[in-house]
PDB file of C-alpha atoms in Angstrom:
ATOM      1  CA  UNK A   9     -20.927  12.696  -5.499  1.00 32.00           C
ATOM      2  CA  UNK A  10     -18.335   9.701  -4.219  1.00 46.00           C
ATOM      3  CA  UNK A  11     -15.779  12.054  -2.557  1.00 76.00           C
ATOM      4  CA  UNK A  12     -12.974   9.443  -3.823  1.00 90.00           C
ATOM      5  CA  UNK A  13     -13.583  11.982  -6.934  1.00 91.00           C
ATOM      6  CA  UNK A  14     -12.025  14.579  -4.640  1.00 92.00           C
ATOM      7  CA  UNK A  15      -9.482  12.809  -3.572  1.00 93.00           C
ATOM      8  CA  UNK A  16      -8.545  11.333  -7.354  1.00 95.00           C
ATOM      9  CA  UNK A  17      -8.159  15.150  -8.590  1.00 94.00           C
ATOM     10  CA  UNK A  18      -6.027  15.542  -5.805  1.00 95.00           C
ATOM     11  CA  UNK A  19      -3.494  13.078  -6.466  1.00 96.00           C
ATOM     12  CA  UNK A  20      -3.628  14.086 -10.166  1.00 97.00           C
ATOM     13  CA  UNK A  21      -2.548  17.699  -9.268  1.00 96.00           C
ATOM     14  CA  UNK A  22       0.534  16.330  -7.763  1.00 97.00           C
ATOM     15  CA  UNK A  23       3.861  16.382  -9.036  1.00 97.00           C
ATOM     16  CA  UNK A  24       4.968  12.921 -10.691  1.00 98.00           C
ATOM     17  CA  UNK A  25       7.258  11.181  -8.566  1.00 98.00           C
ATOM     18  CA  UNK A  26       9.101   8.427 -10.842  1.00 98.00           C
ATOM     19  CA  UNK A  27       9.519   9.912 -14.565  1.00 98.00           C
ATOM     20  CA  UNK A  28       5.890  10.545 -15.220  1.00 98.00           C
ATOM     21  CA  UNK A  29       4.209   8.776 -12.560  1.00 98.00           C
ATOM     22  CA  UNK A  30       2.339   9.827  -9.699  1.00 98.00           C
ATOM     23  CA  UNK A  31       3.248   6.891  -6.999  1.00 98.00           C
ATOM     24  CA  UNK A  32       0.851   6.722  -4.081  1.00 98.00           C
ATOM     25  CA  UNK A  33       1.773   4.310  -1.358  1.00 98.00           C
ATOM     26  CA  UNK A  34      -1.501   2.870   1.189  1.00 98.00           C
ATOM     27  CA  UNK A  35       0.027   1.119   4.105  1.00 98.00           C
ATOM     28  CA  UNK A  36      -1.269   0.299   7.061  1.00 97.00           C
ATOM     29  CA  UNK A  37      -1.257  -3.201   9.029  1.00 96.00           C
ATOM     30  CA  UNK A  38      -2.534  -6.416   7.950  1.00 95.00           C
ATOM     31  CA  UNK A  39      -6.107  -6.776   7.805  1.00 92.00           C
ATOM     32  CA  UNK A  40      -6.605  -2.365   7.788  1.00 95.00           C
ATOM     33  CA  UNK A  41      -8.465  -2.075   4.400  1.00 94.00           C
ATOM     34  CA  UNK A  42      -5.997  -1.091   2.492  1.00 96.00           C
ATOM     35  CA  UNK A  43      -6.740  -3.067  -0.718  1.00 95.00           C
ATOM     36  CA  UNK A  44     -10.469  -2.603  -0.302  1.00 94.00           C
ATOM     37  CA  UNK A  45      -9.006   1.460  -0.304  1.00 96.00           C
ATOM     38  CA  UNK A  46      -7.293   0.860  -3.486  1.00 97.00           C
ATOM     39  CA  UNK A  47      -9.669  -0.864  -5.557  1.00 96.00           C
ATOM     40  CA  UNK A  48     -12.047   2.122  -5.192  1.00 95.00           C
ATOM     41  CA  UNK A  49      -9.751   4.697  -5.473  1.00 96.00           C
ATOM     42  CA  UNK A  50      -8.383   3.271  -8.293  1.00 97.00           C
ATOM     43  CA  UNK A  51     -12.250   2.992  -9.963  1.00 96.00           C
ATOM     44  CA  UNK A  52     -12.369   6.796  -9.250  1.00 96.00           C
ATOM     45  CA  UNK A  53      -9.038   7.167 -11.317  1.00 97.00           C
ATOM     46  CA  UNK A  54     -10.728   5.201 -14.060  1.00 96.00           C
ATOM     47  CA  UNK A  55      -8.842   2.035 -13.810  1.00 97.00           C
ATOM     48  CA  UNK A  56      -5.663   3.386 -12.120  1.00 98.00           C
ATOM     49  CA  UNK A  57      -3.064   0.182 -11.771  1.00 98.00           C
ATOM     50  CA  UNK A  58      -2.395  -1.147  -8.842  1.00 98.00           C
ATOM     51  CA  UNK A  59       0.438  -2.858  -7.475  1.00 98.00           C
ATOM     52  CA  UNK A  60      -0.309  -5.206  -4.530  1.00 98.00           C
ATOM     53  CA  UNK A  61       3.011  -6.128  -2.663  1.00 98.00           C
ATOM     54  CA  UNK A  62       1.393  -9.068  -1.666  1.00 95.00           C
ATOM     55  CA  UNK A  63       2.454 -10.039  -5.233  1.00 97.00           C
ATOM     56  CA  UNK A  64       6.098  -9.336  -4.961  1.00 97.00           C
ATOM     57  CA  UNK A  65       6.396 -11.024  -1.002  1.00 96.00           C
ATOM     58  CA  UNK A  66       7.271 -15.031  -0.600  1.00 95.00           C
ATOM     59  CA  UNK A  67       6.677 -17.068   2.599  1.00 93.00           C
ATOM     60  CA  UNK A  68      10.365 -16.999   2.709  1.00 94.00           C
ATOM     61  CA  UNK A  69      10.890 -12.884   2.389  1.00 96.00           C
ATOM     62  CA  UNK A  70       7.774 -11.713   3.568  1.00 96.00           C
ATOM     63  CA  UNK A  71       9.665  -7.612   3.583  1.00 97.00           C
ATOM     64  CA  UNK A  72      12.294  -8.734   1.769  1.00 96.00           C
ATOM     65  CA  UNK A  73      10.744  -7.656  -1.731  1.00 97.00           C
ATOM     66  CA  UNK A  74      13.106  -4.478  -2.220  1.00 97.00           C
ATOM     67  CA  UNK A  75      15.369  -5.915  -5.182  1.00 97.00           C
ATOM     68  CA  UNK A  76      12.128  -7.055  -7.286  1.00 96.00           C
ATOM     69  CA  UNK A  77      10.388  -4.254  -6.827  1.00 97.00           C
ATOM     70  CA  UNK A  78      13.406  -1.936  -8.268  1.00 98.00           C
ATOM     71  CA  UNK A  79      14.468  -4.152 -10.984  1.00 97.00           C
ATOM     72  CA  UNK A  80      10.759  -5.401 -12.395  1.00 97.00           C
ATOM     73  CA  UNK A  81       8.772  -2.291 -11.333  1.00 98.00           C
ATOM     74  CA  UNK A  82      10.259   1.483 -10.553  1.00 98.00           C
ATOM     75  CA  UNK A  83      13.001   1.041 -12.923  1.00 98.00           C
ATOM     76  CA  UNK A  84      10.777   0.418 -16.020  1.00 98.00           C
ATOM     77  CA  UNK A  85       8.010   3.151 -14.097  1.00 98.00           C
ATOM     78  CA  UNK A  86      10.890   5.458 -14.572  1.00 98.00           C
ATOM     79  CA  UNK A  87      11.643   5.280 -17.807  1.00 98.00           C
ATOM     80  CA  UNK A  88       7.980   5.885 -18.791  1.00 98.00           C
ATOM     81  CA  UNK A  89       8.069   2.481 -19.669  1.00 98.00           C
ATOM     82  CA  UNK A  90       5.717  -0.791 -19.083  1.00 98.00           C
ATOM     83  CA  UNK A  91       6.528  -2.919 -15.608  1.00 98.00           C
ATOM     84  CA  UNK A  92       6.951  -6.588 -16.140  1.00 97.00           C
ATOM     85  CA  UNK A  93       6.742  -8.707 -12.694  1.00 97.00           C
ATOM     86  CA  UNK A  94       5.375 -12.083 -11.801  1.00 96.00           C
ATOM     87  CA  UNK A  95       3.639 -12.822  -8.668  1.00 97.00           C
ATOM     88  CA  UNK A  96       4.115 -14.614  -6.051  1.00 96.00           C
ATOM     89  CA  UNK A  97       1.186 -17.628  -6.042  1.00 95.00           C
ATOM     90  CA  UNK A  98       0.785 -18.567  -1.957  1.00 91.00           C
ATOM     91  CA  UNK A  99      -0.876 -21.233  -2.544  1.00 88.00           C
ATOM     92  CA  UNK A 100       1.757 -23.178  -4.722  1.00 93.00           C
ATOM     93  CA  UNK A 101       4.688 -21.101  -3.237  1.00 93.00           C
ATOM     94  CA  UNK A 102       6.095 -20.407  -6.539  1.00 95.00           C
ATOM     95  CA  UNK A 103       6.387 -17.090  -8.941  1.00 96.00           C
ATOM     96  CA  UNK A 104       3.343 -17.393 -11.496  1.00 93.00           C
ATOM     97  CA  UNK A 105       2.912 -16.077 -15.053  1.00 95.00           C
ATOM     98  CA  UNK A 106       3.741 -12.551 -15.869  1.00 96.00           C
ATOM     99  CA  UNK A 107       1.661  -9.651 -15.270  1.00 97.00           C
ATOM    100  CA  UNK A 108       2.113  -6.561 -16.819  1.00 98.00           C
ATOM    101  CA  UNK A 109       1.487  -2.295 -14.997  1.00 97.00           C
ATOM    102  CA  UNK A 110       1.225   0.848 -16.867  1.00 98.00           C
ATOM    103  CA  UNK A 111       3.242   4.095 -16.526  1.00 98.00           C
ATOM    104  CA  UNK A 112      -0.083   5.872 -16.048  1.00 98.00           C
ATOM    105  CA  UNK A 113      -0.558   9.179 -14.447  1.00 98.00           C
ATOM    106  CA  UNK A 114      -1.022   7.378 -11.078  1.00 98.00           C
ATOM    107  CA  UNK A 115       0.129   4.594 -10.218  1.00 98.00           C
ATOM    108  CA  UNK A 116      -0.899   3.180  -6.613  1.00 98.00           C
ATOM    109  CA  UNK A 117       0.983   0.762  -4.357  1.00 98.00           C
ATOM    110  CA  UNK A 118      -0.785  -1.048  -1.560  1.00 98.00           C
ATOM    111  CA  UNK A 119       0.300  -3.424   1.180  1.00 97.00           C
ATOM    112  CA  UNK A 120       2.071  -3.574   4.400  1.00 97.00           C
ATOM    113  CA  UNK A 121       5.432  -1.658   4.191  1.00 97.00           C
ATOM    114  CA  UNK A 122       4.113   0.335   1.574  1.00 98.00           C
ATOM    115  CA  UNK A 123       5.741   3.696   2.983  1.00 98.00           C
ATOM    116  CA  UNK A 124       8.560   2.406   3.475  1.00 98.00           C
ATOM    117  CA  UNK A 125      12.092   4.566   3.586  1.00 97.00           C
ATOM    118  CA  UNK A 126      13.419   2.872   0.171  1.00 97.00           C
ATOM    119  CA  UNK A 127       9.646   3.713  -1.396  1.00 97.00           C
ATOM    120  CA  UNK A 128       9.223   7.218   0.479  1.00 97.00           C
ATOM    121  CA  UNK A 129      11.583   8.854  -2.330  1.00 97.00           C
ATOM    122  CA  UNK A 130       9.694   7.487  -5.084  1.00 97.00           C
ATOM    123  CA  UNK A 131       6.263   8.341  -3.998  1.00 98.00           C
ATOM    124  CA  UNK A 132       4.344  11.475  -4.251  1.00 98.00           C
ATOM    125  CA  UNK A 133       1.831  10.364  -1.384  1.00 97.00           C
ATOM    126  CA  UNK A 134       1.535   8.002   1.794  1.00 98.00           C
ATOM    127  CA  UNK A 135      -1.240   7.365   2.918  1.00 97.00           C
ATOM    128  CA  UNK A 136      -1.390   5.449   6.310  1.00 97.00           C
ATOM    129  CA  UNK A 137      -4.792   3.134   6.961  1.00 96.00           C
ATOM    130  CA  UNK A 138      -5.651   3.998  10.716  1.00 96.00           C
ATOM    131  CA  UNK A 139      -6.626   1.197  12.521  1.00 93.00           C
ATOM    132  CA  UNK A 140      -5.582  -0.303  15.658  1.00 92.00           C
ATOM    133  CA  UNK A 141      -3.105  -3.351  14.741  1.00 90.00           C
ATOM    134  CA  UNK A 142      -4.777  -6.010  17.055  1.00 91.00           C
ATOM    135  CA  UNK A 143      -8.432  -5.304  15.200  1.00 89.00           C
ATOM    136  CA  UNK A 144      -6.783  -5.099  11.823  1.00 89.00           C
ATOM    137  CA  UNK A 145      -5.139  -8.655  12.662  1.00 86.00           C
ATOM    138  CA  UNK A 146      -8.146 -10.093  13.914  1.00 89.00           C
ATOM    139  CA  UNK A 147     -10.267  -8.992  10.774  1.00 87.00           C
ATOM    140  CA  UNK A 148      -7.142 -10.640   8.553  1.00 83.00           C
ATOM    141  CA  UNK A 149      -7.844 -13.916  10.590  1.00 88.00           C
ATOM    142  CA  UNK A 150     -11.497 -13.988  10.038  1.00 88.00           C
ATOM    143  CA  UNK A 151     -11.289 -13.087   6.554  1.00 88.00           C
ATOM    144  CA  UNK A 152      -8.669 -15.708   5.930  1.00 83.00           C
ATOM    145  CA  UNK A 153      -9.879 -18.746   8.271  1.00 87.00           C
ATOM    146  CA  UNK A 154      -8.217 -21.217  10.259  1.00 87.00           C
ATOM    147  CA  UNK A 155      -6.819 -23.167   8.092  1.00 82.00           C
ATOM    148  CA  UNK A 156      -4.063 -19.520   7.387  1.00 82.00           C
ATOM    149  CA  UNK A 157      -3.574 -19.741  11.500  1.00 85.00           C
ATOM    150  CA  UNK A 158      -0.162 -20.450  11.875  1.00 84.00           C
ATOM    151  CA  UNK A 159       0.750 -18.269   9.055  1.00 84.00           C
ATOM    152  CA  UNK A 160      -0.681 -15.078  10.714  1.00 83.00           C
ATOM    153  CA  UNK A 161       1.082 -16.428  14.059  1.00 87.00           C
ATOM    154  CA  UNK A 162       4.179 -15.882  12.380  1.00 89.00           C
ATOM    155  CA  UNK A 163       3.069 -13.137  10.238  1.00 90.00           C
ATOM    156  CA  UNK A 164       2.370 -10.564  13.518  1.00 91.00           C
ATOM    157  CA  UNK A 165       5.823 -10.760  14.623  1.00 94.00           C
ATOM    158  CA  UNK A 166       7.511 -10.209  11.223  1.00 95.00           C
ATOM    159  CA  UNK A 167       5.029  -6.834  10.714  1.00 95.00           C
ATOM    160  CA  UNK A 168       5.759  -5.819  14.058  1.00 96.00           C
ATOM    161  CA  UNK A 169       9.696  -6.493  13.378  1.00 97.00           C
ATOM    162  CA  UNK A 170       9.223  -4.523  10.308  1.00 97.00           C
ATOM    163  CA  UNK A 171       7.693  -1.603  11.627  1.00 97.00           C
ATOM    164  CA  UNK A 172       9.560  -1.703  15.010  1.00 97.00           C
ATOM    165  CA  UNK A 173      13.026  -0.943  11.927  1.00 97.00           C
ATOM    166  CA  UNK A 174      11.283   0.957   9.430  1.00 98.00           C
ATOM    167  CA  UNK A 175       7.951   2.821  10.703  1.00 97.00           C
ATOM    168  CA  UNK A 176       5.721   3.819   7.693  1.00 97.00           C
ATOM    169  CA  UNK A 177       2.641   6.174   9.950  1.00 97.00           C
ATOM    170  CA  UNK A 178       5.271   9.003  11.164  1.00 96.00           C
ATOM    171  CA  UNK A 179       5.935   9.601   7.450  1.00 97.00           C
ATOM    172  CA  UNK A 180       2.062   9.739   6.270  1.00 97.00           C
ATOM    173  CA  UNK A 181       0.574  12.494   4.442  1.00 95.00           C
ATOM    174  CA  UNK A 182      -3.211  11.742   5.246  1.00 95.00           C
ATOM    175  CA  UNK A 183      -4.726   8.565   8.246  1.00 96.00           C
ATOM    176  CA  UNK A 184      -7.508   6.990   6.457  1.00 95.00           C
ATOM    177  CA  UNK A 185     -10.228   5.198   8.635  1.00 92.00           C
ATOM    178  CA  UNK A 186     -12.620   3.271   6.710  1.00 89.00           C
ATOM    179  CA  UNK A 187     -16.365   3.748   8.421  1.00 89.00           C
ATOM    180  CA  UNK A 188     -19.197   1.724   7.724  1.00 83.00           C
ATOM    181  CA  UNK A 189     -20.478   4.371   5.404  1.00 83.00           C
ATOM    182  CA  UNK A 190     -17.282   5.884   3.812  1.00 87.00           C
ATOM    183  CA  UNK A 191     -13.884   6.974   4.603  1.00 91.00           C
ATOM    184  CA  UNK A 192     -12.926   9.286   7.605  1.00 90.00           C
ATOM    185  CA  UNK A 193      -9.844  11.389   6.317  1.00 88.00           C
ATOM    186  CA  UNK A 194      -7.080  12.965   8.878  1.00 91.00           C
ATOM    187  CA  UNK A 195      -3.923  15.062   7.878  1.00 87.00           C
ATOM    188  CA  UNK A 196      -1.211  13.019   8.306  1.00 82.00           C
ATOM    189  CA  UNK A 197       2.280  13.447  10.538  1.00 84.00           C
ATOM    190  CA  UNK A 198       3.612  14.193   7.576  1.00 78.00           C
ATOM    191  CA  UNK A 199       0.947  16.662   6.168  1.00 66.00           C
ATOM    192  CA  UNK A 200       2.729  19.508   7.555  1.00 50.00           C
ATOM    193  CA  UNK A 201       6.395  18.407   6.568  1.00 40.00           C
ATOM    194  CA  UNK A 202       9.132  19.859   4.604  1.00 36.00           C
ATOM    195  CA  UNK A 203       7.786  19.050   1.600  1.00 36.00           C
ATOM    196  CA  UNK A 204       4.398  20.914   2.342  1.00 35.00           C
ATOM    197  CA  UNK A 205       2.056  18.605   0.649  1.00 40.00           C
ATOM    198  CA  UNK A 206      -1.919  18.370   2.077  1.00 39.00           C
ATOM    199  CA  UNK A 207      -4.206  16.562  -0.009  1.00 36.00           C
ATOM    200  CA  UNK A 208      -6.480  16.027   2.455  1.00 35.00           C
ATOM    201  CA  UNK A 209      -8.615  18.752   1.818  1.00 36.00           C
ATOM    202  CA  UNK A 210      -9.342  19.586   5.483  1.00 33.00           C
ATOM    203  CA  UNK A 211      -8.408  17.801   8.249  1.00 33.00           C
ATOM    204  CA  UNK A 212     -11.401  15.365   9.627  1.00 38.00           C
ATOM    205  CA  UNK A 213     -12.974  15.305   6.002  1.00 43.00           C
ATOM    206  CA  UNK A 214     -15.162  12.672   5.305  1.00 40.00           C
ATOM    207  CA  UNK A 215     -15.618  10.267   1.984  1.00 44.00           C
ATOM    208  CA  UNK A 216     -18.146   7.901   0.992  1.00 40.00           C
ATOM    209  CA  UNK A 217     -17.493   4.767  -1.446  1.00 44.00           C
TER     210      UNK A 217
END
């Protein structure tokens, strides 16, 4: 069996975090796996949405993403009612047609600054992609070509400016490294926290999918 099963039941047992939603954050730096991470998890929710905040960032606010997020997401998410946003298109550098995401029982949010402090409140996990942020950088390069190479010059000092002010791993639940085979799953920082929430189901537990 795909452990992401496991790991889907788990999040479902959680308490909602934003009316009826279950919000889990993946974060981790660019180029960590974190949308790769998403997509199957969200196939082992059967067809969880998924917010990618690559959607909501502009060349011009690359963190800057907070107000959108509120007013066209979480506040509808809330209610229990359907999130209207339109994403960002990179390639014209202009907001494209509307998209639409459910208030379903999970609701997963992935992309760099993910966990951060004005999302940690809303979100009943953070999860933390555990990669080293040179080799995560270098695989974003590759993937992306030269022709992206000045962006991701300027790119690597706004993450690390972002995470240097608002650190997202201290505040994880579960590290997730992605193997050639599967996922490699570590409690978190944040595993053993006030709030007391493990969904890890053992610390060094391993996933494939």
């Amino acid at each position: 069996m795909n452990d992401l099963a496991g790991r889907a039941r788990g999040l479902l047992s959680l308490s909602p975090s934003l009316g009826p939603v279950r919000l889990v954050a993946i974060d981790g730096h660019a180029g960590s796996g974190k949308s790769t991470l998403a997509t199957r998890l969200a196939a082992a929710l059967g067809g969880a949405p998924v917010l990618r905040l690559d959607d909501l960032a502009t060349h011009e606010e690359l963190f800057a993403w907070t107000v959108r997020l509120h007013e066209q997401v979480l506040l509808p998410l809330s209610r229990g009612e359907r999130a209207r946003y339109t994403p960002y298109d990179w390639t014209a550098r202009r907001f494209g047609p509307e998209r639409t995401l459910d208030p379903a029982p999970v609701v997963l949010v992935e992309g760099v600054g993910a966990g951060r402090r004005f999302l940690r409140p809303r979100s009943a996990a953070l999860w933390w992609m555990e990669l080293d942020r040179e080799v995560s950088w270098e695989r974003g390069r590759r993937r992306d070509g030269p022709a992206l190479s000045g962006f991701w010059d300027g790119w690597t000092v706004a993450e690390d400016e972002h995470f240097a002010e608002d650190p997202s791993r201290p505040y994880a639940d579960s590290l997730v490294r992605q193997l050639s085979d599967g996922y490699e799953w570590l409690t978190g920082p944040h595993a053993t926290g006030p709030t007391g929430r493990d969904i890890t189901e053992g610390e060094g537990g391993r996933s494939s999918g």
